Amino acid sequence: MTTAEQPLLSVRNLVKNFSVKGGVFRREVDRVHAVNNVSFDLEKGETLGVVGESGCGKSTTGRCILRLIEPTSGEIWFQGNDVTAMGKAELQAVRRDMQIIFQDPYASLNPRMTVGAIIGEALTIHKLAATPKEYEARIVQLLETVGLNPDHMRRYPHEFSGGQRQRIGIARALAVSPKLIVCDEPVSALDVSIQAQVINLLEDLQEEFGLTYIFIAHDLSVVEHISDRVAVMYLGRVVELAPSRELYTSPLHPYTEALLSAVPIPDPSIKRERIRLVGDVPSPIRPPSGCHFHTRCPIRQLPLCSTEIPDFEEKRPGHWAACHLR
Ligand code: SF4
């Protein structure tokens, strides 16, 4: 049980390495450091935005929390229980409370199943409908909740647009009345006009059902309005974590500043200088020494930044960052 003081979710020192195998004997020849020492808390009803470029470890972090990917080390406390220590039965039970919405609504729905069967699958697994009538009534209710027509239950995913398919994915996640939903880039594959509709729907559902979200995106502008706090990741590490408004108005980490400089400002009278980072994101197989960002940082100080890993510290109340100079 969660208490007033206890967060719904606590992630502590989460690490995920992937083996790169090679040679005749398929031995480990390298290791991808996908998630490196990530820690954060999440309060009930809160939305944490997680942002960073491709390969920064944000999706891997989300999947490790649900143990869809096994973490290499670290702790994941959900409602006071360590998810990493759970056996199969316990994990299945806790997955009722923790759901995921995937990025690609085209690939994440089984094309051979009707929409009703897709949404109803979890009702069957978790024995949440006593009779066929109850089962159908719940599917109708879920379709209506996400703004779809009850008649859609007999149709197949290919008959729907991208935005509608994402709504089906959301209905599937809601079927088990979860507490936490990991939204893994839920709008990245959608047209900009549809993105706002899906985000608005997620916000409405959060209010109605008291949901807690981890909202993963590669673009800061997408998470700005939905997030209470935002975590910025770079090469497997959280480099900055702050309340949303503070992160957007007074960022501390040079990487966050660069990401923000690319976000268009609706008011044309406000000018913001674009910070163009040099080079590509380094390989997570051999991340740079010291601060991982030092090879691209416009304000780095050598040799400090290339030799010492900056601590992830609370620089202002509730505002954490990993930088020697800020
Ligand atoms: Fe830049 Fe150094 Fe700060 Fe890293 S620690 S972000 S390299 S100034």
Short mmCIF file of C-alpha atoms and ligand atoms in Angstrom, two decimals:
data_model
loop_
_atom_site.label_atom_id
_atom_site.label_comp_id
_atom_site.label_asym_id
_atom_site.label_seq_id
_atom_site.Cartn_x
_atom_site.Cartn_y
_atom_site.Cartn_z
CA MET A 1 0.00 0.00 0.00
CA THR A 2 1.18 3.53 -0.71
CA THR A 3 1.12 6.05 2.08
CA ALA A 4 0.96 9.85 1.89
CA GLU A 5 4.76 10.02 2.10
CA GLN A 6 5.50 7.09 -0.17
CA PRO A 7 5.79 7.71 -3.92
CA LEU A 8 3.77 5.45 -6.23
CA LEU A 9 7.00 4.53 -8.02
CA SER A 10 10.63 4.79 -6.97
CA VAL A 11 13.39 3.91 -9.40
CA ARG A 12 16.81 3.54 -7.81
CA ASN A 13 20.13 3.22 -9.64
CA LEU A 14 18.55 1.50 -12.63
CA VAL A 15 21.09 0.01 -15.01
CA LYS A 16 20.48 -1.85 -18.27
CA ASN A 17 23.31 -3.19 -20.40
CA PHE A 18 22.77 -5.15 -23.59
CA SER A 19 25.35 -7.69 -24.73
CA VAL A 20 26.75 -7.41 -28.23
CA LYS A 21 27.62 -10.94 -29.32
CA GLY A 22 30.09 -11.91 -32.01
CA GLY A 23 32.48 -14.58 -33.28
CA VAL A 24 31.83 -18.27 -33.89
CA PHE A 25 30.90 -18.92 -30.26
CA ARG A 26 28.60 -15.90 -30.04
CA ARG A 27 30.47 -14.61 -27.01
CA GLU A 28 29.93 -11.15 -25.60
CA VAL A 29 32.30 -8.86 -27.47
CA ASP A 30 30.84 -5.56 -26.35
CA ARG A 31 28.21 -4.07 -24.14
CA VAL A 32 25.68 -1.31 -24.85
CA HIS A 33 25.22 0.87 -21.77
CA ALA A 34 21.58 1.73 -22.46
CA VAL A 35 20.52 2.93 -19.00
CA ASN A 36 23.09 4.10 -16.50
CA ASN A 37 22.24 4.71 -12.85
CA VAL A 38 18.80 6.27 -13.34
CA SER A 39 16.89 7.25 -10.18
CA PHE A 40 13.62 9.14 -9.72
CA ASP A 41 10.36 9.12 -7.75
CA LEU A 42 6.88 9.48 -9.15
CA GLU A 43 3.91 10.63 -7.07
CA LYS A 44 0.39 9.33 -7.60
CA GLY A 45 -1.45 11.42 -10.22
CA GLU A 46 1.77 12.97 -11.51
CA THR A 47 3.08 13.01 -15.08
CA LEU A 48 6.82 12.72 -15.57
CA GLY A 49 7.96 13.61 -19.08
CA VAL A 50 11.12 11.78 -20.19
CA VAL A 51 12.90 13.37 -23.11
CA GLY A 52 16.03 12.77 -25.15
CA GLU A 53 17.35 11.85 -28.58
CA SER A 54 17.03 8.35 -30.06
CA GLY A 55 19.13 5.84 -28.17
CA CYS A 56 19.32 7.88 -24.94
CA GLY A 57 17.68 5.05 -22.98
CA LYS A 58 14.27 6.59 -22.36
CA SER A 59 12.21 3.73 -23.85
CA THR A 60 14.48 1.12 -22.26
CA THR A 61 13.91 2.80 -18.88
CA GLY A 62 10.13 2.63 -19.41
CA ARG A 63 10.25 -1.01 -20.40
CA CYS A 64 12.53 -1.96 -17.49
CA ILE A 65 10.02 -0.45 -15.04
CA LEU A 66 7.38 -2.89 -16.33
CA ARG A 67 10.04 -5.60 -16.61
CA LEU A 68 9.23 -6.08 -20.27
CA ILE A 69 13.04 -5.88 -20.39
CA GLU A 70 14.97 -7.31 -17.45
CA PRO A 71 17.08 -4.63 -15.73
CA THR A 72 20.77 -5.44 -15.22
CA SER A 73 20.68 -3.94 -11.72
CA GLY A 74 18.85 -1.40 -9.60
CA GLU A 75 15.55 -1.31 -7.77
CA ILE A 76 12.03 -0.48 -8.93
CA TRP A 77 9.62 0.07 -6.05
CA PHE A 78 5.95 0.20 -7.03
CA GLN A 79 3.39 0.75 -4.24
CA GLY A 80 6.02 -0.31 -1.75
CA ASN A 81 7.00 -3.57 -3.49
CA ASP A 82 10.24 -4.23 -5.36
CA VAL A 83 9.25 -5.15 -8.91
CA THR A 84 12.76 -6.45 -9.68
CA ALA A 85 12.40 -9.14 -6.98
CA MET A 86 8.98 -10.40 -8.11
CA GLY A 87 8.31 -13.91 -9.40
CA LYS A 88 6.14 -14.60 -12.43
CA ALA A 89 2.76 -14.69 -10.63
CA GLU A 90 3.45 -11.55 -8.63
CA LEU A 91 4.63 -9.77 -11.76
CA GLN A 92 1.49 -10.70 -13.67
CA ALA A 93 -0.62 -9.31 -10.83
CA VAL A 94 1.33 -6.05 -10.67
CA ARG A 95 1.09 -5.62 -14.45
CA ARG A 96 -2.61 -4.96 -13.93
CA ASP A 97 -1.58 -1.75 -12.23
CA MET A 98 1.20 -0.85 -14.69
CA GLN A 99 0.37 -0.61 -18.38
CA ILE A 100 2.16 0.65 -21.48
CA ILE A 101 1.02 2.46 -24.61
CA PHE A 102 3.41 1.94 -27.51
CA GLN A 103 4.76 4.38 -30.03
CA ASP A 104 3.58 2.64 -33.14
CA PRO A 105 -0.17 2.09 -33.15
CA TYR A 106 0.27 0.29 -36.49
CA ALA A 107 2.61 -2.39 -35.17
CA SER A 108 1.32 -2.81 -31.62
CA LEU A 109 -2.18 -4.09 -32.49
CA ASN A 110 -2.59 -7.67 -33.73
CA PRO A 111 -4.03 -7.28 -37.27
CA ARG A 112 -5.85 -10.62 -37.06
CA MET A 113 -7.83 -9.73 -33.94
CA THR A 114 -10.96 -7.58 -33.84
CA VAL A 115 -10.77 -4.40 -31.81
CA GLY A 116 -13.10 -5.98 -29.25
CA ALA A 117 -10.79 -8.98 -28.84
CA ILE A 118 -7.71 -6.73 -28.54
CA ILE A 119 -9.29 -4.65 -25.79
CA GLY A 120 -10.89 -7.67 -24.13
CA GLU A 121 -7.74 -9.82 -23.99
CA ALA A 122 -6.61 -8.34 -20.68
CA LEU A 123 -10.13 -8.68 -19.24
CA THR A 124 -9.87 -12.42 -19.90
CA ILE A 125 -6.27 -12.75 -18.59
CA HIS A 126 -7.10 -10.96 -15.35
CA LYS A 127 -10.61 -12.50 -15.08
CA LEU A 128 -12.27 -9.10 -14.95
CA ALA A 129 -15.60 -10.03 -16.56
CA ALA A 130 -17.83 -12.69 -15.01
CA THR A 131 -20.14 -13.19 -18.01
CA PRO A 132 -20.00 -12.59 -21.80
CA LYS A 133 -22.54 -9.80 -21.31
CA GLU A 134 -20.33 -8.07 -18.74
CA TYR A 135 -17.30 -8.55 -21.04
CA GLU A 136 -19.06 -6.87 -23.97
CA ALA A 137 -20.47 -4.06 -21.81
CA ARG A 138 -16.96 -3.25 -20.53
CA ILE A 139 -15.54 -3.13 -24.07
CA VAL A 140 -18.36 -0.80 -25.17
CA GLN A 141 -17.67 1.41 -22.14
CA LEU A 142 -13.92 1.49 -22.90
CA LEU A 143 -14.48 2.39 -26.56
CA GLU A 144 -16.77 5.23 -25.54
CA THR A 145 -14.25 6.42 -22.93
CA VAL A 146 -11.58 6.89 -25.61
CA GLY A 147 -13.98 8.53 -28.07
CA LEU A 148 -14.62 5.57 -30.35
CA ASN A 149 -17.91 4.08 -31.51
CA PRO A 150 -19.09 0.84 -29.80
CA ASP A 151 -19.69 -0.64 -33.28
CA HIS A 152 -15.93 -0.49 -33.81
CA MET A 153 -15.48 -3.56 -31.62
CA ARG A 154 -16.22 -5.91 -34.53
CA ARG A 155 -13.78 -4.25 -36.91
CA TYR A 156 -10.05 -4.83 -37.48
CA PRO A 157 -7.12 -2.44 -36.79
CA HIS A 158 -6.38 -1.81 -40.50
CA GLU A 159 -9.78 -0.16 -40.86
CA PHE A 160 -8.71 2.71 -38.56
CA SER A 161 -6.57 5.83 -38.87
CA GLY A 162 -3.36 6.27 -36.83
CA GLY A 163 -5.08 8.43 -34.22
CA GLN A 164 -7.95 5.94 -33.86
CA ARG A 165 -5.50 3.06 -33.50
CA GLN A 166 -3.73 4.92 -30.71
CA ARG A 167 -7.13 5.34 -29.03
CA ILE A 168 -7.59 1.55 -29.31
CA GLY A 169 -4.16 1.12 -27.65
CA ILE A 170 -5.24 3.46 -24.86
CA ALA A 171 -8.53 1.56 -24.38
CA ARG A 172 -6.54 -1.69 -24.15
CA ALA A 173 -4.32 -0.18 -21.45
CA LEU A 174 -7.33 1.17 -19.53
CA ALA A 175 -9.15 -2.18 -19.59
CA VAL A 176 -7.47 -3.35 -16.37
CA SER A 177 -7.94 -0.01 -14.53
CA PRO A 178 -4.20 0.63 -14.13
CA LYS A 179 -2.60 3.13 -11.77
CA LEU A 180 0.51 3.84 -13.86
CA ILE A 181 0.74 4.05 -17.65
CA VAL A 182 4.08 4.29 -19.44
CA CYS A 183 3.29 6.26 -22.60
CA ASP A 184 6.19 5.34 -24.88
CA GLU A 185 6.24 8.05 -27.56
CA PRO A 186 2.47 7.68 -28.02
CA VAL A 187 2.16 10.54 -30.50
CA SER A 188 5.46 10.42 -32.41
CA ALA A 189 3.98 8.44 -35.31
CA LEU A 190 0.91 10.68 -35.63
CA ASP A 191 0.22 13.83 -37.65
CA VAL A 192 0.71 17.02 -35.66
CA SER A 193 -3.04 17.81 -35.80
CA ILE A 194 -3.85 14.41 -34.28
CA GLN A 195 -1.09 14.60 -31.64
CA ALA A 196 -2.94 17.29 -29.67
CA GLN A 197 -6.16 15.25 -29.67
CA VAL A 198 -4.43 12.19 -28.23
CA ILE A 199 -2.57 14.26 -25.61
CA ASN A 200 -5.85 15.96 -24.61
CA LEU A 201 -7.50 12.55 -24.31
CA LEU A 202 -4.68 11.32 -22.06
CA GLU A 203 -5.03 14.42 -19.88
CA ASP A 204 -8.81 13.93 -19.58
CA LEU A 205 -8.35 10.27 -18.66
CA GLN A 206 -5.75 11.18 -16.06
CA GLU A 207 -8.21 13.49 -14.37
CA GLU A 208 -11.11 11.05 -14.59
CA PHE A 209 -9.24 7.98 -13.35
CA GLY A 210 -6.44 9.51 -11.24
CA LEU A 211 -3.78 8.01 -13.51
CA THR A 212 -0.05 8.47 -13.17
CA TYR A 213 1.98 8.76 -16.38
CA ILE A 214 5.53 8.41 -17.54
CA PHE A 215 5.35 10.22 -20.87
CA ILE A 216 8.30 9.49 -23.14
CA ALA A 217 9.06 11.71 -26.13
CA HIS A 218 12.06 12.82 -28.17
CA ASP A 219 10.82 16.38 -28.36
CA LEU A 220 10.52 18.79 -25.43
CA SER A 221 7.60 20.62 -27.02
CA VAL A 222 5.45 17.46 -26.92
CA VAL A 223 5.77 16.93 -23.16
CA GLU A 224 5.60 20.58 -22.08
CA HIS A 225 1.88 20.80 -21.34
CA ILE A 226 1.19 17.31 -20.09
CA SER A 227 4.15 16.99 -17.68
CA ASP A 228 4.37 18.11 -14.06
CA ARG A 229 8.10 17.40 -14.11
CA VAL A 230 10.49 16.58 -16.93
CA ALA A 231 13.59 14.37 -16.96
CA VAL A 232 16.12 14.92 -19.75
CA MET A 233 18.24 11.89 -20.69
CA TYR A 234 21.52 11.75 -22.55
CA LEU A 235 23.40 8.53 -23.30
CA GLY A 236 21.61 6.50 -20.66
CA ARG A 237 21.77 9.04 -17.86
CA VAL A 238 19.27 11.56 -16.52
CA VAL A 239 21.16 14.86 -16.83
CA GLU A 240 18.40 17.17 -15.59
CA LEU A 241 15.11 16.73 -13.73
CA ALA A 242 12.90 19.65 -12.74
CA PRO A 243 9.33 20.88 -12.50
CA SER A 244 8.11 21.44 -16.04
CA ARG A 245 7.78 25.23 -15.92
CA GLU A 246 11.17 25.68 -14.31
CA LEU A 247 12.89 23.40 -16.81
CA TYR A 248 11.44 25.35 -19.72
CA THR A 249 12.13 28.80 -18.30
CA SER A 250 15.45 28.33 -16.49
CA PRO A 251 17.21 25.13 -17.53
CA LEU A 252 20.57 24.35 -15.96
CA HIS A 253 22.13 21.68 -18.14
CA PRO A 254 23.70 22.77 -21.46
CA TYR A 255 22.09 19.77 -23.20
CA THR A 256 18.61 20.85 -22.05
CA GLU A 257 19.41 24.38 -23.26
CA ALA A 258 20.30 23.01 -26.69
CA LEU A 259 17.12 20.92 -26.89
CA LEU A 260 15.02 23.91 -25.79
CA SER A 261 16.61 26.21 -28.33
CA ALA A 262 15.12 23.99 -31.06
CA VAL A 263 11.56 24.30 -29.70
CA PRO A 264 9.57 26.90 -31.69
CA ILE A 265 8.15 29.76 -29.60
CA PRO A 266 4.58 30.74 -30.59
CA ASP A 267 5.22 34.44 -29.78
CA PRO A 268 7.24 35.89 -32.73
CA SER A 269 8.45 38.84 -30.60
CA ILE A 270 10.49 36.45 -28.44
CA LYS A 271 13.77 35.49 -30.08
CA ARG A 272 15.75 32.52 -28.87
CA GLU A 273 19.15 31.73 -30.28
CA ARG A 274 19.43 28.23 -31.71
CA ILE A 275 22.24 26.23 -30.08
CA ARG A 276 23.56 23.77 -32.63
CA LEU A 277 25.38 20.86 -31.06
CA VAL A 278 28.46 19.67 -32.91
CA GLY A 279 28.78 16.02 -33.90
CA ASP A 280 26.47 13.07 -33.42
CA VAL A 281 25.43 11.35 -30.20
CA PRO A 282 28.40 9.10 -29.31
CA SER A 283 27.93 5.32 -29.26
CA PRO A 284 26.47 3.94 -26.02
CA ILE A 285 28.95 1.06 -26.42
CA ARG A 286 31.85 3.36 -25.57
CA PRO A 287 30.37 6.51 -24.05
CA PRO A 288 32.81 9.40 -23.53
CA SER A 289 34.72 9.51 -20.25
CA GLY A 290 33.81 11.95 -17.49
CA CYS A 291 30.63 13.82 -18.39
CA HIS A 292 29.13 11.86 -21.32
CA PHE A 293 28.13 15.18 -22.90
CA HIS A 294 31.63 16.71 -22.92
CA THR A 295 32.32 15.88 -26.59
CA ARG A 296 29.42 18.14 -27.65
CA CYS A 297 29.11 20.59 -24.78
CA PRO A 298 29.53 24.26 -25.80
CA ILE A 299 30.78 25.27 -22.31
CA ARG A 300 32.92 22.27 -21.33
CA GLN A 301 36.02 22.81 -19.27
CA LEU A 302 38.86 20.40 -19.88
CA PRO A 303 40.25 18.32 -18.35
CA LEU A 304 37.58 18.50 -15.60
CA CYS A 305 34.63 17.57 -17.82
CA SER A 306 36.42 14.72 -19.61
CA THR A 307 37.75 13.07 -16.45
CA GLU A 308 35.21 13.55 -13.66
CA ILE A 309 31.62 12.27 -13.85
CA PRO A 310 29.41 15.12 -12.53
CA ASP A 311 27.16 14.17 -9.63
CA PHE A 312 23.41 14.38 -10.20
CA GLU A 313 22.67 17.00 -7.55
CA GLU A 314 19.76 19.07 -6.33
CA LYS A 315 20.98 22.49 -7.49
CA ARG A 316 17.78 24.34 -6.56
CA PRO A 317 14.79 22.99 -4.59
CA GLY A 318 13.36 20.15 -6.67
CA HIS A 319 15.68 20.95 -9.59
CA TRP A 320 18.38 18.32 -10.21
CA ALA A 321 21.19 18.43 -12.74
CA ALA A 322 24.51 16.74 -13.51
CA CYS A 323 26.98 19.44 -14.51
CA HIS A 324 30.30 20.62 -13.00
CA LEU A 325 29.73 24.23 -14.02
CA ARG A 326 26.09 24.89 -13.22
FE1 SF4 B 1 29.26 20.51 -20.16
FE2 SF4 B 1 31.10 19.93 -18.33
FE3 SF4 B 1 28.59 20.44 -17.59
FE4 SF4 B 1 29.19 18.19 -18.85
S1 SF4 B 1 29.89 18.79 -16.84
S2 SF4 B 1 27.47 19.50 -19.25
S3 SF4 B 1 30.75 18.88 -20.27
S4 SF4 B 1 30.03 21.85 -18.56
#
